[in-house]
PDB file of C-alpha atoms in Angstrom:
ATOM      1  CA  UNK A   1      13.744  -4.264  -0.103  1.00 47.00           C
ATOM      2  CA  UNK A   2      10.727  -4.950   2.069  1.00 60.00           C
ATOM      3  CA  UNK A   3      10.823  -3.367   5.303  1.00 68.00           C
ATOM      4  CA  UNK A   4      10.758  -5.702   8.980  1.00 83.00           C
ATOM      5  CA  UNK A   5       8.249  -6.355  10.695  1.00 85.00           C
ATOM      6  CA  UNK A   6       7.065  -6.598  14.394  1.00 88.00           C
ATOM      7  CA  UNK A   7       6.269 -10.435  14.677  1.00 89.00           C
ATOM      8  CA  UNK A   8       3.303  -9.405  16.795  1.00 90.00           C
ATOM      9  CA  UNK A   9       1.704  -5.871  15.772  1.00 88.00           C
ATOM     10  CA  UNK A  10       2.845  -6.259  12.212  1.00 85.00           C
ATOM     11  CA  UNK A  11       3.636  -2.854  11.652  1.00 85.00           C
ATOM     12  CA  UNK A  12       7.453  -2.006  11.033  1.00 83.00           C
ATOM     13  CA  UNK A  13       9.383  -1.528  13.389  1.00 86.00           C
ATOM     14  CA  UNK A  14       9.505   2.243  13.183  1.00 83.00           C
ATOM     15  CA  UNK A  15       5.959   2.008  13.517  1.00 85.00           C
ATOM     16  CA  UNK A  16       5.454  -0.933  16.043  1.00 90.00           C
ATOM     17  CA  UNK A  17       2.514  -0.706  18.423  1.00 91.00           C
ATOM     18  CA  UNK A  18       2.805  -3.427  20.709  1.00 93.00           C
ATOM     19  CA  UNK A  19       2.946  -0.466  23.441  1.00 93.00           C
ATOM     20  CA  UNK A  20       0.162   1.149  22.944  1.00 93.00           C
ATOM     21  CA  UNK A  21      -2.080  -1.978  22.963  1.00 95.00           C
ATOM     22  CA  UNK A  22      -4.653  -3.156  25.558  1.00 95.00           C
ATOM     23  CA  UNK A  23      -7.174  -5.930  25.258  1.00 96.00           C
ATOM     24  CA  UNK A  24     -11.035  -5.826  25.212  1.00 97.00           C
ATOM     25  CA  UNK A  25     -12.856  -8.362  26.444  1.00 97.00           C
ATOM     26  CA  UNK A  26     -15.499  -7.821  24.053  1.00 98.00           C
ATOM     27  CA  UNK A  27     -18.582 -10.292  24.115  1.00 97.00           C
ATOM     28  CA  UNK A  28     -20.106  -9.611  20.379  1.00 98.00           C
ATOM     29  CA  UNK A  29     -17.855 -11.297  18.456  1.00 98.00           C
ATOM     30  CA  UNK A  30     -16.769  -9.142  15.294  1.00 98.00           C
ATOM     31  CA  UNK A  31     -16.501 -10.299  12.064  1.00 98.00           C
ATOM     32  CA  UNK A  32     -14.804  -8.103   9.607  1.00 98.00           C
ATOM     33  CA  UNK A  33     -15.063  -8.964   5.476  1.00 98.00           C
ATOM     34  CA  UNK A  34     -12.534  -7.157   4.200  1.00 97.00           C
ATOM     35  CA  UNK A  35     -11.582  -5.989   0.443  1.00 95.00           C
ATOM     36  CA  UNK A  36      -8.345  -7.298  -0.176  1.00 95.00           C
ATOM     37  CA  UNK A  37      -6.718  -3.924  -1.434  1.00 92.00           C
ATOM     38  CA  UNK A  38      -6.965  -3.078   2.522  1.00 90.00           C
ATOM     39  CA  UNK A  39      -4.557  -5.806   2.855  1.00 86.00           C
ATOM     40  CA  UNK A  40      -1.985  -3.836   1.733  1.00 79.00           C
ATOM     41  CA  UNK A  41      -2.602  -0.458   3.521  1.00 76.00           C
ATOM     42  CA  UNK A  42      -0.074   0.437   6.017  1.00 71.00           C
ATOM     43  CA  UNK A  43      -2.824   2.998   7.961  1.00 76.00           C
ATOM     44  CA  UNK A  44      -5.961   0.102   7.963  1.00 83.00           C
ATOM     45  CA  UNK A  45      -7.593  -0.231  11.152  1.00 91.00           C
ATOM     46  CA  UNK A  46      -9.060  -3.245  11.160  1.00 94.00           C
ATOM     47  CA  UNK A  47      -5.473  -5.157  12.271  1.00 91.00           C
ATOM     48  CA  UNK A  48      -5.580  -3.193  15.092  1.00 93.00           C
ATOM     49  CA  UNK A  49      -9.138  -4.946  16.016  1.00 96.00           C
ATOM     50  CA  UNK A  50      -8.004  -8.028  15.485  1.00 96.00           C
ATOM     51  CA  UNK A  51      -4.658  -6.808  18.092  1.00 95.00           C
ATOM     52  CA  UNK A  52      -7.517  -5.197  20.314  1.00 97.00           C
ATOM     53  CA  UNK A  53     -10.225  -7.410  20.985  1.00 98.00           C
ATOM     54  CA  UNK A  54     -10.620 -10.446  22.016  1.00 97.00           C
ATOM     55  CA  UNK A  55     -13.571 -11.417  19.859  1.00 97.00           C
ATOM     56  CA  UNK A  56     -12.291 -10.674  16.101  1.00 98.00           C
ATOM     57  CA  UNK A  57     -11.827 -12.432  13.353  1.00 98.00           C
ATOM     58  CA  UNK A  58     -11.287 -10.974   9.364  1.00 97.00           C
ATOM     59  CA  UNK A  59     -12.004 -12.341   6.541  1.00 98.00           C
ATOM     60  CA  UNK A  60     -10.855 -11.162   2.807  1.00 97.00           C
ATOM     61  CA  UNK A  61     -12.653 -11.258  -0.231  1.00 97.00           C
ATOM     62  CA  UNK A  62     -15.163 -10.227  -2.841  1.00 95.00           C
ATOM     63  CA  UNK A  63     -17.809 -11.888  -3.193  1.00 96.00           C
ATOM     64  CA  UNK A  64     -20.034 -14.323  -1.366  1.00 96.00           C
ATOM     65  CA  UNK A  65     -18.016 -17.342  -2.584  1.00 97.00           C
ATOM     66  CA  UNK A  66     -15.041 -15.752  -0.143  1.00 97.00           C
ATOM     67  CA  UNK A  67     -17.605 -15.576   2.928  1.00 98.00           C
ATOM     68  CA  UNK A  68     -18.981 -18.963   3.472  1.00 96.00           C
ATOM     69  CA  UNK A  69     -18.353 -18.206   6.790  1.00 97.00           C
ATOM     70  CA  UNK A  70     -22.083 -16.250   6.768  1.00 98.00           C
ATOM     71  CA  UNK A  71     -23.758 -19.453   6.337  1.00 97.00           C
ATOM     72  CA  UNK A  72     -22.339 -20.043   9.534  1.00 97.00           C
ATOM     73  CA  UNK A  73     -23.653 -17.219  11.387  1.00 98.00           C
ATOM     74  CA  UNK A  74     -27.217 -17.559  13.288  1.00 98.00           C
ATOM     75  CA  UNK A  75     -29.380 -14.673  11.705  1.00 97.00           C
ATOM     76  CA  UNK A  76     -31.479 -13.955  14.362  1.00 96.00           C
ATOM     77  CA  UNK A  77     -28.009 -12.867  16.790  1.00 98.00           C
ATOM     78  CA  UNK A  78     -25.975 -11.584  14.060  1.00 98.00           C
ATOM     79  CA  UNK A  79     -25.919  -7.778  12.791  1.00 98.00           C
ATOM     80  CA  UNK A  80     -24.312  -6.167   9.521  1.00 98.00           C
ATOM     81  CA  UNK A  81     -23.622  -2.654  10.481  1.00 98.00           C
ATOM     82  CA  UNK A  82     -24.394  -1.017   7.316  1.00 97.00           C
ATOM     83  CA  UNK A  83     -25.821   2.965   6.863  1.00 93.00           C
ATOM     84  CA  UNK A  84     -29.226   1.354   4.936  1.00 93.00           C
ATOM     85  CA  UNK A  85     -32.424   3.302   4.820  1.00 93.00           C
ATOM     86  CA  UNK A  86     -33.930   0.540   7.218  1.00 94.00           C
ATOM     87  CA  UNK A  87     -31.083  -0.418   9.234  1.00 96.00           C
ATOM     88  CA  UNK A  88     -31.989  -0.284  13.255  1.00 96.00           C
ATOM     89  CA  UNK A  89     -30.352   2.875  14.650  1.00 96.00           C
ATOM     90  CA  UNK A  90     -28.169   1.746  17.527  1.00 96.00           C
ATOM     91  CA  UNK A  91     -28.330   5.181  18.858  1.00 94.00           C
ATOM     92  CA  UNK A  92     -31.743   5.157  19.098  1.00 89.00           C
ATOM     93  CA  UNK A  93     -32.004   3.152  21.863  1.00 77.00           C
ATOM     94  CA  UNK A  94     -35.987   2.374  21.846  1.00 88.00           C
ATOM     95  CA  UNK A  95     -37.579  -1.249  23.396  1.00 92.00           C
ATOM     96  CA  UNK A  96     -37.569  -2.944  19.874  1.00 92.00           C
ATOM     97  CA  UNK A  97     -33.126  -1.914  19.649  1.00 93.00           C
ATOM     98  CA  UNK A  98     -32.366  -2.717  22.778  1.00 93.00           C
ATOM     99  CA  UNK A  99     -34.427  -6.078  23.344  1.00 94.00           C
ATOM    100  CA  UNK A 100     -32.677  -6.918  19.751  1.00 96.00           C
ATOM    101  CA  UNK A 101     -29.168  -5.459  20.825  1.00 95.00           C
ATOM    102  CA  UNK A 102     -29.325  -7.363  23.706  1.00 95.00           C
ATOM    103  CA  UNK A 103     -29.698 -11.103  22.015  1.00 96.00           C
ATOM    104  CA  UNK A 104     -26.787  -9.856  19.540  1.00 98.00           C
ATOM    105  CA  UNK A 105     -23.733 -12.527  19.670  1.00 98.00           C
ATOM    106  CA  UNK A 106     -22.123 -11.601  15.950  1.00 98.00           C
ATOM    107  CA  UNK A 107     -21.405  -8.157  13.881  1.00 98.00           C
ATOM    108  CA  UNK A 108     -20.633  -8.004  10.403  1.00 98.00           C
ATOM    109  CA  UNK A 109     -18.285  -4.859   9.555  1.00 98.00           C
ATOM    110  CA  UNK A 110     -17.497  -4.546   5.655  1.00 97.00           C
ATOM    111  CA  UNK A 111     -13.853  -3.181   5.717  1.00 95.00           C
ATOM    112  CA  UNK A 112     -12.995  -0.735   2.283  1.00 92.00           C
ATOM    113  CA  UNK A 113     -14.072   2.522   0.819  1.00 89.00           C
ATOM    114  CA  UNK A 114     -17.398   3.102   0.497  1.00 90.00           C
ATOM    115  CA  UNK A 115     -17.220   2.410  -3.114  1.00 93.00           C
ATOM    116  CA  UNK A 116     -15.961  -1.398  -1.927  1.00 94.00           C
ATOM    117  CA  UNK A 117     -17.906  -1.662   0.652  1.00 95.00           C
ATOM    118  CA  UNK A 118     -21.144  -1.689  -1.820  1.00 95.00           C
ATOM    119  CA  UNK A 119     -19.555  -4.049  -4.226  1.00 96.00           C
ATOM    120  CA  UNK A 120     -19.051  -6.670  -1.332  1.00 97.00           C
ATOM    121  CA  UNK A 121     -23.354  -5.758  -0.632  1.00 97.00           C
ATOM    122  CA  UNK A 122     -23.615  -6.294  -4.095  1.00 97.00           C
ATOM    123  CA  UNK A 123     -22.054  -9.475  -4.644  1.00 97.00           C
ATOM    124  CA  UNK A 124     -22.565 -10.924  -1.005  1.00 98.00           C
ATOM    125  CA  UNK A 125     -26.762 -11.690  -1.129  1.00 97.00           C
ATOM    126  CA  UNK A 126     -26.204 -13.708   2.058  1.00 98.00           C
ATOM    127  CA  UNK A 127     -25.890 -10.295   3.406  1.00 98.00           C
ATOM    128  CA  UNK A 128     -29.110  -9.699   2.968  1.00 97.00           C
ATOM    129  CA  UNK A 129     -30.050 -12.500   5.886  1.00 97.00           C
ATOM    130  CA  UNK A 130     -28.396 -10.220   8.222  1.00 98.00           C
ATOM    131  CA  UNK A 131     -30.819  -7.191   9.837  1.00 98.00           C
ATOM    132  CA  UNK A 132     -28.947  -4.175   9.652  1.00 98.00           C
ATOM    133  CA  UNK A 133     -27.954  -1.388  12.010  1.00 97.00           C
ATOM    134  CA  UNK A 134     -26.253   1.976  12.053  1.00 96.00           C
ATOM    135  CA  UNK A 135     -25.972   5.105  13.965  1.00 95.00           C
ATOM    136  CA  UNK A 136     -28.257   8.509  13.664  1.00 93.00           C
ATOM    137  CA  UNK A 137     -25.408  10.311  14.503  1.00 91.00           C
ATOM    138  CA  UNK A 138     -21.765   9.674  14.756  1.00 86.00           C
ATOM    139  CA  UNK A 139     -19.105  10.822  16.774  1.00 83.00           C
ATOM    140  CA  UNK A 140     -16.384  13.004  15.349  1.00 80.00           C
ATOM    141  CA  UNK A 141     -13.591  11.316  13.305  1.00 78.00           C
ATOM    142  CA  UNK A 142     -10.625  10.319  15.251  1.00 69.00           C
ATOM    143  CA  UNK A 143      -8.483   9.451  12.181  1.00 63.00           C
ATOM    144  CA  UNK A 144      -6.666  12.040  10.868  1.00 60.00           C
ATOM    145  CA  UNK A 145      -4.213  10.143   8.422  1.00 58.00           C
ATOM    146  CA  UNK A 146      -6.736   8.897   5.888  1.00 56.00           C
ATOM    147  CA  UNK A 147      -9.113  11.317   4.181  1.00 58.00           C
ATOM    148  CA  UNK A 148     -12.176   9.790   3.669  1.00 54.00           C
ATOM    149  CA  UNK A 149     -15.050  11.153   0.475  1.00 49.00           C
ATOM    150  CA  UNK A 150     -17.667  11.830   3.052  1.00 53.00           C
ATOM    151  CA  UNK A 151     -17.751  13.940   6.348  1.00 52.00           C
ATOM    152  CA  UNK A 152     -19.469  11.254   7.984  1.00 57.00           C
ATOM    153  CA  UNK A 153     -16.972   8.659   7.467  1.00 75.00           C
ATOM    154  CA  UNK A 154     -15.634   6.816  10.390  1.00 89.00           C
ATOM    155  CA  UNK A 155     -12.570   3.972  10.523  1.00 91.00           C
ATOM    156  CA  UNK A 156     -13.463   0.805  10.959  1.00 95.00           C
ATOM    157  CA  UNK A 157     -11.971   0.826  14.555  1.00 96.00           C
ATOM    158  CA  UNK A 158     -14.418   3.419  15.163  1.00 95.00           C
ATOM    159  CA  UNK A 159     -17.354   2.233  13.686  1.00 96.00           C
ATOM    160  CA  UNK A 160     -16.408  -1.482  15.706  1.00 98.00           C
ATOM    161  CA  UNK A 161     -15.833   1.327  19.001  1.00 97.00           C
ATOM    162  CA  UNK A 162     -18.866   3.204  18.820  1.00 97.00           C
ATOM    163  CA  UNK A 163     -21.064  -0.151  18.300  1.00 98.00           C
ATOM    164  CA  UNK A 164     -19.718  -1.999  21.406  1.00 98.00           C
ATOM    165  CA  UNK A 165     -19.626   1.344  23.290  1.00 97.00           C
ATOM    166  CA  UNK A 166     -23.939   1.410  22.368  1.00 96.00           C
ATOM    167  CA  UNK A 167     -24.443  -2.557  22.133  1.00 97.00           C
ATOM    168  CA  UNK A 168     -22.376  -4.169  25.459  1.00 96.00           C
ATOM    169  CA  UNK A 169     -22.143  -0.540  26.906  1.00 96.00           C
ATOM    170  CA  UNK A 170     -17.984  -1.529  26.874  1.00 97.00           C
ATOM    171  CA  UNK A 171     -15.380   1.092  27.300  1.00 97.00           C
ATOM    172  CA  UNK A 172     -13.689   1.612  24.130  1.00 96.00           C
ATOM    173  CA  UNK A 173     -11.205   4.013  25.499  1.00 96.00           C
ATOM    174  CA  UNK A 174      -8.416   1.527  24.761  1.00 96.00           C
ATOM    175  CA  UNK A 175      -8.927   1.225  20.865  1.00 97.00           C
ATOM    176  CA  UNK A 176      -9.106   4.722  20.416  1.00 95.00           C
ATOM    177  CA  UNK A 177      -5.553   5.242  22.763  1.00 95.00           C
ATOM    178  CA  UNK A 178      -4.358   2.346  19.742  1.00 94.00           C
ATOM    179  CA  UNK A 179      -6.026   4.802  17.001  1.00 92.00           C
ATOM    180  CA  UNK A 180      -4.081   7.809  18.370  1.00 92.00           C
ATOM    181  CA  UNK A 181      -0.585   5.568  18.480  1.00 91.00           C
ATOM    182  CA  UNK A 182      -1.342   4.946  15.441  1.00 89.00           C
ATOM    183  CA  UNK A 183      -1.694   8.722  13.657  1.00 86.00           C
ATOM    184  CA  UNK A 184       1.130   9.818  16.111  1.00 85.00           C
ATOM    185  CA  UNK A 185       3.405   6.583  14.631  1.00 83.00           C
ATOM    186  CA  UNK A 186       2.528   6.985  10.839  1.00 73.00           C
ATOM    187  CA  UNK A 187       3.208  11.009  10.906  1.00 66.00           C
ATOM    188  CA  UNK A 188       6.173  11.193  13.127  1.00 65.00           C
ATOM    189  CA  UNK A 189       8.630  11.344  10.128  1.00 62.00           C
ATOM    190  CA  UNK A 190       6.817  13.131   7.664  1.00 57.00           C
ATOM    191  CA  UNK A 191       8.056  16.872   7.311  1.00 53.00           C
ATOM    192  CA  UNK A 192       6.525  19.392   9.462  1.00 59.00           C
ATOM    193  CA  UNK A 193       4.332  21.006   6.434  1.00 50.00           C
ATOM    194  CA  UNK A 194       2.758  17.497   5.833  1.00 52.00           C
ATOM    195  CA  UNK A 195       2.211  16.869   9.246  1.00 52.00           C
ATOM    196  CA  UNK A 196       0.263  20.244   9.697  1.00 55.00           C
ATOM    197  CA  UNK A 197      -2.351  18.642   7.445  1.00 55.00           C
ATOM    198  CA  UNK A 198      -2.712  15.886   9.699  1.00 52.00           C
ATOM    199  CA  UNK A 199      -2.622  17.488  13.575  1.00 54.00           C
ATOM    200  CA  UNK A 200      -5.920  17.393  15.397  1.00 50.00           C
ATOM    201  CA  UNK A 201      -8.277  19.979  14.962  1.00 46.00           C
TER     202      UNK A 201
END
């Protein structure tokens, strides 16, 4: 039996959100391409985006055939935020970033494991159009209910956080409150020694 649904949040109803929510005005609009196994994953982040931002738009798929939206995108305004051995450090915040950050009006987030997120590079060569950018360093992980492969993993929330925080100097302080509903709502009836593995450090 499939369990209800909050008609807005889309979480169950155990696990409804709508509370904790606040909207961004964000300027860069975000454009997520997401694997479609994150469709069905109850913790993903990138609905809460779409929930907290005003600017936000996902799209599923594989390969490049599912993102004909990129031909749409201008390529000298639009970013793929993407850890490549040439991508611009947004961190970094020298003339040539911040005279390009500043003229930014799209980012492309890839939304799966790491392993997913690669195929999607693979398959997408459009992608390739796109200059990307990435941090030097990152700051520490705010989501506790999904083990990620690699300590330097963020959520896609946070990744989307941290780049408006650096590129439109916004105040993400509302996604991560959502982030933080969002570990409290999805442990709150686990038993105590599963919880424990989740609790903030």
């Amino acid at each position: 039996m499939s369990r209800s649904l909050c008609a807005h949040c889309k979480f169950s109803l155990s696990t409804c959100l709508c509370e904790d929510l606040s909207v961004l005005d964000n300027k860069l609009k975000i454009i997520i391409l997401q694997d479609p196994n994150e469709i069905k994953v109850s913790k993903n982040t990138a609905r809460l985006l779409t929930l907290c931002l005003s600017q936000c738009e996902i799209i599923v798929g594989e390969t490049q055939n599912d993102f004909s939206i990129l031909k749409q995108l201008p390529i000298t305004s639009t970013a793929l935020l993407y850890p490549a051995e040439d991508a611009m450090l947004l961190d970094e915040m020298c003339t040539s970033t911040k005279t390009f950050t500043e003229q930014l009006s799209h980012l492309i987030v890839l939304d799966g494991t790491w392993k997913k997120a690669f195929k999607i590079m693979q398959l997408t060569p459009l992608l390739n159009n796109f200059k990307k950018v990435s941090f030097a360093s990152i700051p520490q992980n705010r989501y506790r209910i999904r083990k990620a492969p690699r300590e330097d993993s963020l959520s896609t929330l946070e990744a989307v956080a941290h780049s408006l925080a650096l590129i439109e100097h916004a105040n993400p302080a509302g996604l991560y409150q959502a982030l933080e509903a969002l570990n409290n709502k999805q442990t709150q009836f686990m038993p105590e020694h599963v919880k424990a593995r989740y609790q903030a450090k």
